[in-house]
CSV table of C-alpha atoms in Angstrom, one decimal:
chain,number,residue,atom,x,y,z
A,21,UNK,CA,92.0,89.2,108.8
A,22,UNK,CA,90.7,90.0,105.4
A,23,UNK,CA,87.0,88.9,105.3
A,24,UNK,CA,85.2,89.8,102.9
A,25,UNK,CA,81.4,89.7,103.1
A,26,UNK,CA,78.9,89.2,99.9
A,27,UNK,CA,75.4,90.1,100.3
A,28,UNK,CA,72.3,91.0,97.9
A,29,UNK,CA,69.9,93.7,98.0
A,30,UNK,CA,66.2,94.0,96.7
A,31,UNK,CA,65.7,96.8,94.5
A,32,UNK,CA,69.5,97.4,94.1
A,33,UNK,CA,69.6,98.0,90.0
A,34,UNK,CA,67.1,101.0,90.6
A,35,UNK,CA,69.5,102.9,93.4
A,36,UNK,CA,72.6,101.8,91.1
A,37,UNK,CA,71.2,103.7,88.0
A,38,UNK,CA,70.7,106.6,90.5
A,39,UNK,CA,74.1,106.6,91.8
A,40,UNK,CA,75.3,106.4,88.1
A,41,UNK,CA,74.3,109.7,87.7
A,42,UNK,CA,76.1,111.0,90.6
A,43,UNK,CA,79.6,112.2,90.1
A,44,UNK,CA,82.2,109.2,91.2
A,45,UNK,CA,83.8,111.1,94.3
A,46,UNK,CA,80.5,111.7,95.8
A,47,UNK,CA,79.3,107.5,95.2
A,48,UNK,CA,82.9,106.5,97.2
A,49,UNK,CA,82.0,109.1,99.7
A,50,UNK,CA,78.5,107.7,100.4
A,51,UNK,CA,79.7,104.3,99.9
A,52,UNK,CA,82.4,105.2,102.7
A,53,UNK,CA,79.4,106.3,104.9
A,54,UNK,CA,77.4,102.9,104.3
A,55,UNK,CA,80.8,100.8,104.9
A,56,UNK,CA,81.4,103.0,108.0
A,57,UNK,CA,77.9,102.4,109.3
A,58,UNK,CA,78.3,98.5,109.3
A,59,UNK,CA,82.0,99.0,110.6
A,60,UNK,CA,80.1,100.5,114.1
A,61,UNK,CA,78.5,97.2,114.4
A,62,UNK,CA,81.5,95.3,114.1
A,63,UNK,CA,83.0,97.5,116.3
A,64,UNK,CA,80.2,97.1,119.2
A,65,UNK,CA,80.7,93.2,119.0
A,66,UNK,CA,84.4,93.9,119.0
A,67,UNK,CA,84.2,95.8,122.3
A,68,UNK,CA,82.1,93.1,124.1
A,69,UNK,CA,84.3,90.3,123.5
A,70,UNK,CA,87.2,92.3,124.7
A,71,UNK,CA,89.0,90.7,127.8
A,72,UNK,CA,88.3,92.7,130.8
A,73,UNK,CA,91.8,91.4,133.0
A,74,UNK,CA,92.3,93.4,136.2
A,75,UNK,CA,91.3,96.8,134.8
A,76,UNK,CA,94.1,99.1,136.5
A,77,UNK,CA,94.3,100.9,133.7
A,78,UNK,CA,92.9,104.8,132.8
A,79,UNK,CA,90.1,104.6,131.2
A,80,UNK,CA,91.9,105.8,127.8
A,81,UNK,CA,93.7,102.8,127.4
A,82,UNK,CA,91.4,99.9,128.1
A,83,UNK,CA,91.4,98.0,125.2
A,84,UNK,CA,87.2,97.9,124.7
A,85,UNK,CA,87.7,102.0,124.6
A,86,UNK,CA,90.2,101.8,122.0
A,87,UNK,CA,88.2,99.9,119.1
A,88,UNK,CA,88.7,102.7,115.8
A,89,UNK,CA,86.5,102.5,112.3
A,90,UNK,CA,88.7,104.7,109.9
A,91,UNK,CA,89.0,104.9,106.3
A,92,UNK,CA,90.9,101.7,104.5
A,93,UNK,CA,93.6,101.9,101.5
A,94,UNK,CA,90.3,101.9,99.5
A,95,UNK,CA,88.3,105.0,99.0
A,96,UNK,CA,85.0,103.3,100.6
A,97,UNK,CA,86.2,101.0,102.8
A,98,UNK,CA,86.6,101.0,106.4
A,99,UNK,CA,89.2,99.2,109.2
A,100,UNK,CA,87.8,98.2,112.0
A,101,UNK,CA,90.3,97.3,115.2
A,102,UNK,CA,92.6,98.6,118.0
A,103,UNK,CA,94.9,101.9,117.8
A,104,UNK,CA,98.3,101.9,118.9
A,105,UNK,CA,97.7,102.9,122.2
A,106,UNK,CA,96.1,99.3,122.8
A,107,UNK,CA,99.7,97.5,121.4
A,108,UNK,CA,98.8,94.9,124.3
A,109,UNK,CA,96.2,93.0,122.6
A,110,UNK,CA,98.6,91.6,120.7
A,111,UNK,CA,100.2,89.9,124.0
A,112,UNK,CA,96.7,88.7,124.9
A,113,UNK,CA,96.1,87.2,121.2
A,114,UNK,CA,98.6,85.7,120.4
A,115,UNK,CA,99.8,84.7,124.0
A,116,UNK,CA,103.6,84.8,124.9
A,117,UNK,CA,106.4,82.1,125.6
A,118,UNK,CA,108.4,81.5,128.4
A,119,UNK,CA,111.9,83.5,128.5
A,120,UNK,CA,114.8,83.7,130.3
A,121,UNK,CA,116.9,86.5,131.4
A,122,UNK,CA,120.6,86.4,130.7
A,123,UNK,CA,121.4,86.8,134.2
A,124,UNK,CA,124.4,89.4,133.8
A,125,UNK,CA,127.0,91.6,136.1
A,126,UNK,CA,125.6,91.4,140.0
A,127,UNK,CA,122.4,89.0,139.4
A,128,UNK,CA,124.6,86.2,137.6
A,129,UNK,CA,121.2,84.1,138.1
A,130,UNK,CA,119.1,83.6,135.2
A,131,UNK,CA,115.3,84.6,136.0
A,132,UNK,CA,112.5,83.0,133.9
A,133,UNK,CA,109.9,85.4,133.0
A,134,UNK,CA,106.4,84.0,133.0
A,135,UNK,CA,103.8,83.5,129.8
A,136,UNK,CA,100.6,85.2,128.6
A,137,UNK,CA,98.0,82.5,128.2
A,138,UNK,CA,96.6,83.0,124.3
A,139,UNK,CA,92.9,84.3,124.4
A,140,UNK,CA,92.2,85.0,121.0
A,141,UNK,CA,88.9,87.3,120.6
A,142,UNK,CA,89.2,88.8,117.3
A,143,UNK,CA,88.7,86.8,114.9
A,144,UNK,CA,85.7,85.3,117.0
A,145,UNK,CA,84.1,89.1,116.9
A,146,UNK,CA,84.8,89.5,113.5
A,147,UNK,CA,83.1,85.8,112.8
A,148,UNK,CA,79.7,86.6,115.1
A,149,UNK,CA,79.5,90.3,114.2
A,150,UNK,CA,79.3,89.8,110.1
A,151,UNK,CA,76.0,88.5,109.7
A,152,UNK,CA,74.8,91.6,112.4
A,153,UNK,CA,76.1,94.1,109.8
A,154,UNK,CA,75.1,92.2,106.6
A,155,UNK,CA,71.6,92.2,108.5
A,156,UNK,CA,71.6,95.5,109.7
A,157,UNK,CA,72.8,96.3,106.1
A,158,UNK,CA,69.8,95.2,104.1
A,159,UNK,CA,67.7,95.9,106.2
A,160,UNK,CA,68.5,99.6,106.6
A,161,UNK,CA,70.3,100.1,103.1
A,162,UNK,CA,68.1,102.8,101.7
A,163,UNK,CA,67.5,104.8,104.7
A,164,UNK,CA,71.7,104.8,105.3
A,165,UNK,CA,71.6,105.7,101.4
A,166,UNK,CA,69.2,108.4,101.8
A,167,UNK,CA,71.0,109.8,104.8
A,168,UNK,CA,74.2,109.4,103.4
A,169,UNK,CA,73.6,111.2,99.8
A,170,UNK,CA,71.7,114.1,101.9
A,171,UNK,CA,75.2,114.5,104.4
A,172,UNK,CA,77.1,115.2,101.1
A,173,UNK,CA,74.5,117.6,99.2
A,174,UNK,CA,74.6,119.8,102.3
A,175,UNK,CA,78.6,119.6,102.2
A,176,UNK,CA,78.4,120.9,98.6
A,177,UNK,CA,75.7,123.3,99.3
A,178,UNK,CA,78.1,124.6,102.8
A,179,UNK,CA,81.0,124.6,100.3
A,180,UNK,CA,79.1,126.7,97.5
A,181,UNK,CA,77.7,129.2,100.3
A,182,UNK,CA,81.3,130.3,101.5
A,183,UNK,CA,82.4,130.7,98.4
């Protein structure tokens, strides 16, 4: 699923020569926090399109309650998906085949065992939710910048008092 998104921002070679002078572990922090902010957008739209089935199961593992943003391979980006617990989705995405039992000891009969019609969601989410967060992006970028560079001075300045 690796989409990658391109957008411009207004104004964006003044807040770049700022962040230049701000050490590089704090820029991939604050970049993580921008990333993470689009990521709950894409994670809303990935919840809605979720299919619903006959919703027997705990609340903890419905599949809509089980969308995750966490941290990427990358320092500042973010994965947005399912946790194990929601292994199913697979089944549902991809859809299963027809199989047949081998029909051993006592039950010599074969059995078939039925298929899981493909309803493929993801991608789709991904696809309608991009432009959202590109949007909500721009839009937002220096107010998400301003919050994101204070959440990390008062880490430092937390950090500094306890020492």
């Amino acid at each position: 699923m690796g989409n990658q998104i391109k957008f411009e921002i207004l104004g964006i070679k003044e807040v770049q020569k700022m962040l230049a002078d701000i050490p590089k572990e704090f820029t991939d922090k604050i970049q993580f926090d921008l990333n993470k902010a689009a990521g709950k957008i894409v994670q809303k739209e990935l919840q809605q399109s979720v299919p619903v089935g006959n919703n027997d199961k705990s609340s903890k593992n419905k599949a809509e309650n089980n969308t995750i943003v966490t941290k990427s391979e990358s320092k500042s980006g973010v994965y947005v998906g399912l946790n194990k617990r929601a292994w199913y989705i697979k089944l549902i995405e991809r859809g299963t085949k027809v199989r047949q039992t081998k029909g051993r000891g006592k039950y010599r009969k074969k059995a078939n065992r039925g298929t899981i019609n493909r309803k493929p969601f993801i991608e789709s989410a991904y696809d309608r939710a991009a432009p959202k967060a590109v949007k909500y992006l721009s839009d937002n970028y220096l107010k998400l910048l301003n919050k994101a560079i204070r959440k990390q001075v008062r880490k430092v300045i937390n950090a500094t008092k306890k020492k």
